[in-house]
GROMACS .gro file of C-alpha atoms in nm:
model
  353
    1MET     CA    1  -0.216  -1.371  -2.148
    2ILE     CA    2  -0.242  -1.341  -1.769
    3PRO     CA    3   0.089  -1.221  -1.618
    4LYS     CA    4   0.261  -1.446  -1.367
    5CYS     CA    5   0.251  -1.374  -0.998
    6HIS     CA    6   0.307  -1.587  -0.695
    7GLN     CA    7   0.251  -1.516  -0.327
    8THR     CA    8   0.500  -1.615  -0.061
    9TRP     CA    9   0.404  -1.677   0.298
   10ARG     CA   10   0.660  -1.664   0.575
   11ALA     CA   11   0.627  -1.745   0.943
   12GLY     CA   12   0.633  -1.409   1.117
   13ARG     CA   13   0.617  -1.229   1.446
   14PRO     CA   14   0.286  -1.120   1.607
   15LEU     CA   15   0.125  -0.831   1.423
   16ALA     CA   16   0.095  -0.633   1.745
   17ALA     CA   17   0.471  -0.658   1.799
   18ALA     CA   18   0.532  -0.580   1.433
   19LEU     CA   19   0.325  -0.261   1.460
   20SER     CA   20   0.541  -0.149   1.752
   21LEU     CA   21   0.847  -0.196   1.532
   22LEU     CA   22   0.678   0.010   1.260
   23LEU     CA   23   0.655   0.303   1.498
   24VAL     CA   24   1.010   0.258   1.624
   25ALA     CA   25   1.198   0.167   1.306
   26GLY     CA   26   0.974   0.315   1.035
   27GLY     CA   27   0.863  -0.026   0.908
   28LEU     CA   28   0.744  -0.375   0.988
   29VAL     CA   29   1.065  -0.572   0.965
   30GLY     CA   30   1.160  -0.933   0.934
   31PRO     CA   31   1.516  -1.056   0.968
   32GLU     CA   32   1.587  -0.977   0.605
   33ARG     CA   33   1.394  -0.663   0.515
   34ALA     CA   34   1.248  -0.341   0.646
   35ALA     CA   35   0.923  -0.165   0.553
   36ALA     CA   36   0.858   0.197   0.470
   37GLN     CA   37   0.654   0.455   0.657
   38LEU     CA   38   0.301   0.346   0.742
   39PHE     CA   39   0.123   0.665   0.842
   40SER     CA   40   0.108   1.005   0.672
   41ASP     CA   41  -0.024   1.353   0.744
   42ARG     CA   42  -0.343   1.286   0.553
   43PRO     CA   43  -0.660   1.163   0.725
   44PRO     CA   44  -0.686   0.786   0.724
   45PRO     CA   45  -0.883   0.681   0.413
   46ILE     CA   46  -1.203   0.488   0.462
   47PRO     CA   47  -1.175   0.148   0.294
   48PRO     CA   48  -1.445   0.048   0.044
   49ARG     CA   49  -1.725  -0.186   0.140
   50ALA     CA   50  -1.643  -0.547   0.212
   51VAL     CA   51  -1.629  -0.781  -0.086
   52PRO     CA   52  -1.771  -1.136  -0.097
   53GLU     CA   53  -1.558  -1.397   0.071
   54ALA     CA   54  -1.305  -1.574  -0.154
   55PRO     CA   55  -1.085  -1.875  -0.077
   56ALA     CA   56  -0.781  -1.752   0.111
   57GLY     CA   57  -0.427  -1.876   0.068
   58PRO     CA   58  -0.214  -1.954   0.372
   59ALA     CA   59  -0.099  -1.631   0.537
   60MET     CA   60   0.145  -1.581   0.820
   61ASN     CA   61  -0.035  -1.561   1.153
   62LEU     CA   62   0.118  -1.251   1.306
   63ALA     CA   63  -0.128  -1.206   1.591
   64PRO     CA   64  -0.031  -1.303   1.946
   65PRO     CA   65  -0.257  -1.544   2.138
   66SER     CA   66  -0.530  -1.384   2.344
   67GLY     CA   67  -0.836  -1.472   2.543
   68ALA     CA   68  -1.192  -1.452   2.429
   69ALA     CA   69  -1.321  -1.102   2.367
   70ALA     CA   70  -1.659  -0.937   2.344
   71GLY     CA   71  -1.871  -0.989   2.033
   72PRO     CA   72  -1.850  -0.762   1.730
   73MET     CA   73  -2.035  -0.434   1.719
   74ASN     CA   74  -2.213  -0.271   1.427
   75LEU     CA   75  -2.051   0.056   1.329
   76PRO     CA   76  -2.224   0.354   1.161
   77ALA     CA   77  -2.078   0.520   0.854
   78PRO     CA   78  -1.748   0.709   0.905
   79ILE     CA   79  -1.756   1.083   0.961
   80THR     CA   80  -1.525   1.355   0.837
   81GLN     CA   81  -1.225   1.406   1.058
   82PRO     CA   82  -0.943   1.664   1.059
   83PRO     CA   83  -0.595   1.581   0.920
   84VAL     CA   84  -0.391   1.320   1.103
   85SER     CA   85  -0.044   1.422   1.217
   86ALA     CA   86   0.249   1.179   1.191
   87ALA     CA   87   0.259   0.908   1.454
   88PRO     CA   88   0.522   0.949   1.728
   89LEU     CA   89   0.820   0.717   1.727
   90ALA     CA   90   0.687   0.528   2.027
   91PRO     CA   91   0.355   0.541   2.211
   92PRO     CA   92   0.378   0.714   2.547
   93PRO     CA   93   0.321   0.504   2.858
   94ALA     CA   94  -0.036   0.468   2.971
   95VAL     CA   95  -0.139   0.713   3.242
   96ALA     CA   96  -0.425   0.639   3.475
   97ALA     CA   97  -0.716   0.877   3.421
   98VAL     CA   98  -0.821   1.080   3.722
   99ALA     CA   99  -1.186   1.173   3.699
  100ALA     CA  100  -1.333   1.475   3.872
  101PRO     CA  101  -1.655   1.419   4.067
  102GLY     CA  102  -1.942   1.363   3.825
  103GLN     CA  103  -1.712   1.296   3.525
  104PRO     CA  104  -1.705   0.938   3.392
  105VAL     CA  105  -1.404   0.768   3.233
  106LEU     CA  106  -1.432   0.631   2.879
  107ALA     CA  107  -1.201   0.328   2.837
  108LEU     CA  108  -1.123   0.251   2.469
  109SER     CA  109  -0.963  -0.053   2.308
  110ALA     CA  110  -0.954  -0.227   1.970
  111ARG     CA  111  -0.902  -0.580   1.837
  112PHE     CA  112  -0.853  -0.734   1.495
  113GLY     CA  113  -1.196  -0.901   1.512
  114LYS     CA  114  -1.410  -1.143   1.707
  115ASP     CA  115  -1.196  -1.404   1.882
  116LEU     CA  116  -0.882  -1.223   1.757
  117PRO     CA  117  -0.619  -1.046   1.969
  118ALA     CA  118  -0.619  -0.684   2.077
  119VAL     CA  119  -0.440  -0.418   1.870
  120ASN     CA  120  -0.163  -0.287   2.091
  121SER     CA  121   0.014  -0.034   1.867
  122GLY     CA  122  -0.039   0.213   1.584
  123LEU     CA  123  -0.388   0.331   1.683
  124VAL     CA  124  -0.509   0.690   1.653
  125TRP     CA  125  -0.816   0.773   1.861
  126ARG     CA  126  -1.030   1.085   1.819
  127VAL     CA  127  -1.335   1.193   2.016
  128TYR     CA  128  -1.571   1.443   1.852
  129ALA     CA  129  -1.880   1.632   1.949
  130ASP     CA  130  -2.188   1.440   1.838
  131LYS     CA  131  -2.333   1.731   1.641
  132PRO     CA  132  -2.166   1.953   1.380
  133ASP     CA  133  -2.107   2.321   1.442
  134ALA     CA  134  -2.242   2.607   1.231
  135ALA     CA  135  -1.981   2.537   0.964
  136GLY     CA  136  -2.087   2.171   0.940
  137ALA     CA  137  -1.768   2.033   1.102
  138PHE     CA  138  -1.753   1.801   1.400
  139LYS     CA  139  -1.545   1.958   1.677
  140LEU     CA  140  -1.246   1.751   1.786
  141ILE     CA  141  -1.253   1.718   2.164
  142ARG     CA  142  -0.971   1.476   2.233
  143GLU     CA  143  -0.700   1.281   2.047
  144GLU     CA  144  -0.502   0.986   2.185
  145ARG     CA  145  -0.235   0.758   2.038
  146THR     CA  146  -0.207   0.503   2.317
  147PRO     CA  147  -0.350   0.153   2.254
  148THR     CA  148  -0.601   0.164   2.542
  149PRO     CA  149  -0.667   0.524   2.645
  150ASN     CA  150  -0.882   0.616   2.946
  151ILE     CA  151  -1.047   0.949   2.864
  152VAL     CA  152  -1.223   1.164   3.123
  153LEU     CA  153  -1.521   1.346   2.971
  154PRO     CA  154  -1.831   1.524   3.100
  155PRO     CA  155  -2.154   1.324   3.069
  156GLY     CA  156  -2.302   1.359   2.722
  157SER     CA  157  -2.301   1.224   2.367
  158TYR     CA  158  -1.988   1.190   2.153
  159VAL     CA  159  -1.857   1.028   1.835
  160VAL     CA  160  -1.544   0.813   1.866
  161HIS     CA  161  -1.322   0.744   1.563
  162VAL     CA  162  -1.025   0.506   1.556
  163GLY     CA  163  -0.779   0.452   1.271
  164LEU     CA  164  -0.512   0.189   1.205
  165GLY     CA  165  -0.332   0.240   0.874
  166LEU     CA  166  -0.601   0.243   0.603
  167VAL     CA  167  -0.858   0.081   0.835
  168SER     CA  168  -1.094   0.284   1.053
  169ALA     CA  169  -1.415   0.259   1.252
  170VAL     CA  170  -1.651   0.512   1.409
  171ARG     CA  171  -1.923   0.487   1.674
  172PRO     CA  172  -2.153   0.719   1.871
  173VAL     CA  173  -2.106   0.693   2.247
  174THR     CA  174  -2.325   0.830   2.526
  175LEU     CA  175  -2.169   0.882   2.871
  176ARG     CA  176  -2.373   0.906   3.188
  177GLN     CA  177  -2.245   0.913   3.548
  178ASP     CA  178  -2.086   0.568   3.532
  179ASN     CA  179  -1.761   0.477   3.363
  180ALA     CA  180  -1.790   0.315   3.018
  181ARG     CA  181  -1.587   0.073   2.805
  182GLU     CA  182  -1.592   0.054   2.425
  183MET     CA  183  -1.423  -0.217   2.216
  184PHE     CA  184  -1.378  -0.155   1.842
  185ASP     CA  185  -1.325  -0.424   1.577
  186LEU     CA  186  -1.059  -0.335   1.317
  187PRO     CA  187  -1.023  -0.630   1.075
  188ALA     CA  188  -0.683  -0.515   0.950
  189GLY     CA  189  -0.423  -0.723   0.772
  190GLY     CA  190  -0.075  -0.634   0.650
  191LEU     CA  191   0.040  -0.635   0.287
  192ARG     CA  192   0.404  -0.626   0.175
  193ILE     CA  193   0.508  -0.658  -0.191
  194GLU     CA  194   0.830  -0.705  -0.384
  195GLY     CA  195   0.908  -0.759  -0.752
  196LYS     CA  196   1.137  -1.003  -0.931
  197VAL     CA  197   1.266  -1.071  -1.280
  198GLY     CA  198   1.356  -1.436  -1.298
  199ALA     CA  199   1.550  -1.506  -0.978
  200SER     CA  200   1.665  -1.143  -0.937
  201LYS     CA  201   1.497  -0.899  -0.704
  202ILE     CA  202   1.392  -0.572  -0.869
  203PRO     CA  203   1.549  -0.266  -0.696
  204PRO     CA  204   1.284  -0.075  -0.497
  205ASN     CA  205   1.348   0.248  -0.692
  206GLN     CA  206   1.258   0.076  -1.021
  207ILE     CA  207   0.919  -0.069  -0.928
  208ALA     CA  208   0.599   0.069  -0.776
  209PHE     CA  209   0.259  -0.077  -0.692
  210SER     CA  210  -0.100   0.047  -0.689
  211ILE     CA  211  -0.360  -0.130  -0.474
  212PHE     CA  212  -0.728  -0.160  -0.570
  213LYS     CA  213  -1.023  -0.309  -0.381
  214GLY     CA  214  -1.180  -0.620  -0.533
  215SER     CA  215  -1.065  -0.841  -0.819
  216GLN     CA  216  -0.914  -0.726  -1.146
  217PHE     CA  217  -1.185  -0.928  -1.323
  218GLU     CA  218  -1.473  -0.732  -1.171
  219VAL     CA  219  -1.649  -0.490  -1.405
  220GLY     CA  220  -1.624  -0.116  -1.349
  221ASP     CA  221  -1.362   0.151  -1.287
  222ARG     CA  222  -1.230   0.195  -0.935
  223ALA     CA  223  -1.003   0.451  -0.779
  224PRO     CA  224  -0.685   0.309  -0.626
  225LEU     CA  225  -0.682   0.257  -0.253
  226ALA     CA  226  -0.309   0.335  -0.249
  227GLN     CA  227  -0.070   0.449  -0.525
  228ASN     CA  228   0.307   0.440  -0.575
  229VAL     CA  229   0.353   0.191  -0.293
  230ALA     CA  230   0.724   0.114  -0.259
  231ALA     CA  231   0.863  -0.238  -0.253
  232GLY     CA  232   0.894  -0.360   0.105
  233GLU     CA  233   0.648  -0.106   0.241
  234VAL     CA  234   0.382  -0.247   0.474
  235LEU     CA  235   0.023  -0.136   0.426
  236LEU     CA  236  -0.254  -0.209   0.676
  237VAL     CA  237  -0.582  -0.264   0.491
  238SER     CA  238  -0.917  -0.422   0.567
  239GLU     CA  239  -0.941  -0.797   0.518
  240GLY     CA  240  -1.076  -0.893   0.176
  241THR     CA  241  -0.982  -0.930  -0.190
  242TYR     CA  242  -0.756  -0.679  -0.365
  243TYR     CA  243  -0.563  -0.656  -0.688
  244ILE     CA  244  -0.219  -0.511  -0.745
  245ILE     CA  245  -0.096  -0.326  -1.053
  246SER     CA  246   0.282  -0.355  -1.061
  247ASN     CA  247   0.482  -0.116  -1.281
  248TYR     CA  248   0.846  -0.209  -1.345
  249GLY     CA  249   0.999   0.103  -1.497
  250ASP     CA  250   0.784   0.353  -1.686
  251ALA     CA  251   0.725   0.173  -2.016
  252ASN     CA  252   0.519  -0.142  -2.075
  253SER     CA  253   0.625  -0.392  -1.807
  254VAL     CA  254   0.298  -0.407  -1.613
  255VAL     CA  255   0.160  -0.703  -1.414
  256ARG     CA  256  -0.183  -0.739  -1.249
  257SER     CA  257  -0.229  -0.978  -0.958
  258ASP     CA  258  -0.523  -1.070  -0.734
  259ILE     CA  259  -0.452  -1.127  -0.364
  260ARG     CA  260  -0.641  -1.207  -0.044
  261ILE     CA  261  -0.577  -1.026   0.287
  262GLN     CA  262  -0.669  -1.185   0.623
  263ALA     CA  263  -0.723  -0.997   0.950
  264GLY     CA  264  -0.433  -1.012   1.193
  265LYS     CA  265  -0.190  -1.155   0.935
  266LEU     CA  266   0.088  -1.020   0.717
  267THR     CA  267   0.069  -1.126   0.351
  268ASP     CA  268   0.399  -1.121   0.159
  269VAL     CA  269   0.348  -1.107  -0.219
  270THR     CA  270   0.613  -1.149  -0.488
  271VAL     CA  271   0.520  -1.017  -0.834
  272THR     CA  272   0.722  -1.166  -1.119
  273HIS     CA  273   0.784  -0.952  -1.429
  274ARG     CA  274   0.908  -1.083  -1.764
  275ALA     CA  275   1.121  -0.793  -1.885
  276ALA     CA  276   1.474  -0.657  -1.925
  277VAL     CA  277   1.666  -0.328  -1.913
  278ILE     CA  278   1.774  -0.212  -2.260
  279THR     CA  279   2.026   0.066  -2.334
  280LEU     CA  280   1.996   0.237  -2.674
  281LYS     CA  281   2.291   0.384  -2.870
  282LEU     CA  282   2.317   0.555  -3.208
  283VAL     CA  283   2.670   0.500  -3.343
  284GLY     CA  284   2.857   0.575  -3.664
  285ASP     CA  285   3.014   0.228  -3.665
  286LYS     CA  286   2.960  -0.088  -3.462
  287GLY     CA  287   3.112  -0.044  -3.118
  288GLY     CA  288   3.166   0.329  -3.178
  289GLU     CA  289   3.088   0.631  -2.962
  290ALA     CA  290   2.722   0.714  -2.905
  291LEU     CA  291   2.593   1.026  -3.080
  292ALA     CA  292   2.445   1.293  -2.854
  293ASN     CA  293   2.121   1.486  -2.910
  294THR     CA  294   1.944   1.180  -3.045
  295SER     CA  295   1.566   1.144  -3.024
  296TRP     CA  296   1.443   0.788  -2.968
  297SER     CA  297   1.117   0.602  -3.019
  298VAL     CA  298   1.063   0.237  -2.929
  299ILE     CA  299   0.765   0.086  -3.110
  300THR     CA  300   0.598  -0.252  -3.138
  301PRO     CA  301   0.580  -0.442  -3.470
  302GLY     CA  302   0.228  -0.306  -3.503
  303GLY     CA  303   0.350   0.053  -3.478
  304ASP     CA  304   0.240   0.135  -3.122
  305VAL     CA  305   0.479   0.371  -2.944
  306VAL     CA  306   0.608   0.216  -2.620
  307LYS     CA  307   0.864   0.474  -2.508
  308GLU     CA  308   1.012   0.803  -2.631
  309SER     CA  309   1.326   0.970  -2.500
  310ILE     CA  310   1.619   1.196  -2.587
  311GLY     CA  311   1.985   1.131  -2.514
  312ALA     CA  312   2.298   0.940  -2.609
  313PHE     CA  313   2.238   0.642  -2.375
  314PRO     CA  314   1.869   0.618  -2.287
  315ARG     CA  315   1.775   0.316  -2.072
  316VAL     CA  316   1.429   0.166  -2.103
  317ILE     CA  317   1.269  -0.130  -1.923
  318LEU     CA  318   1.068  -0.334  -2.172
  319ALA     CA  319   0.848  -0.640  -2.143
  320GLU     CA  320   0.984  -0.937  -2.336
  321GLY     CA  321   0.894  -0.931  -2.704
  322GLU     CA  322   0.981  -0.777  -3.041
  323TYR     CA  323   1.045  -0.405  -3.097
  324ARG     CA  324   1.191  -0.149  -3.334
  325ALA     CA  325   1.420   0.132  -3.220
  326ILE     CA  326   1.394   0.453  -3.426
  327ALA     CA  327   1.669   0.716  -3.382
  328LYS     CA  328   1.653   1.071  -3.518
  329ASN     CA  329   1.971   1.278  -3.533
  330GLU     CA  330   2.048   1.594  -3.735
  331GLY     CA  331   1.737   1.548  -3.948
  332LYS     CA  332   1.815   1.188  -4.039
  333VAL     CA  333   1.623   0.878  -3.926
  334PHE     CA  334   1.776   0.538  -3.852
  335GLU     CA  335   1.615   0.224  -3.715
  336ARG     CA  336   1.675  -0.134  -3.608
  337SER     CA  337   1.460  -0.428  -3.498
  338PHE     CA  338   1.548  -0.613  -3.178
  339ASN     CA  339   1.413  -0.866  -2.929
  340VAL     CA  340   1.386  -0.843  -2.551
  341VAL     CA  341   1.452  -1.167  -2.361
  342ASN     CA  342   1.323  -1.205  -2.008
  343GLY     CA  343   1.589  -1.115  -1.751
  344VAL     CA  344   1.861  -1.051  -2.010
  345ASP     CA  345   1.965  -0.685  -1.992
  346GLY     CA  346   2.143  -0.562  -2.302
  347GLU     CA  347   2.251  -0.287  -2.535
  348VAL     CA  348   2.098  -0.211  -2.874
  349GLU     CA  349   2.317  -0.025  -3.124
  350VAL     CA  350   2.159   0.153  -3.418
  351ILE     CA  351   2.409   0.225  -3.696
  352ALA     CA  352   2.382   0.576  -3.840
  353ARG     CA  353   2.393   0.478  -4.205
   0.00000   0.00000   0.00000
């Protein structure tokens, strides 16, 4: 059985403006929700190769209008870069570069793709030496976090890397006596996920998501692109097909969903679980006090263990279906069969006799 999932698409603000809010408020926010932190201290991961085009659902166009831009450029493979420090709360104002005699200015900018608007927030630029040192590392010459930096450099060859969330690009650049301009294409789209049971929203601390490149139906094991993504958090990823693994609780309520991300747009996805929160109690009589120091096992009718715990009132989130609760206390074993109904939280008492 394929779990249910539906995607919601809301009219939104331009992605460039939304990225500015991410830096200021810690998340891309709409009127009703806020997103979590976008950047970390780790180097920006390099997304996997592009996947074949798939039909795309309607996504919110978050990019502001812009004029025509230069054509796309072919980028070489990414290089190793040093760790990325946390982004500042707001990008500093642009400062005009003052070049010494004989030193050209390298003007850098990025856009979401051909005929798409410029990226005006959230960028991390790094300029490296074009050849590794004796230790095999590329020396970092300059780092900038403004959208369109103007960097004064001596004539020579360099490697320029730019990152935006989980999307990055790299290119060799040769400077001569004249100033130079370089435009990078970053086909990034935003992804924001929430979970529901029936009509109720799942609290963010009870659900987490892992994001994988490609479709869940493709053959082969793949490492997750991002793990333990919180509900409401905004991820910037390369356009393409992805699948989400949604874990509600830590037992067996798991849903897999394929999605499509488009460059310059924010995709809001709602994953629907069919599950409920069950509290277990071992009592001497119906409605009595729960007995402490009880070991619990929840198993399927076929005998597969779903969840084990210890305590007087363990809570477990279970997918709808049939189960047996087995309680062990003071060397004695007691059990009871029960059903989980979608969206109906409840209490299961096991009588100790």
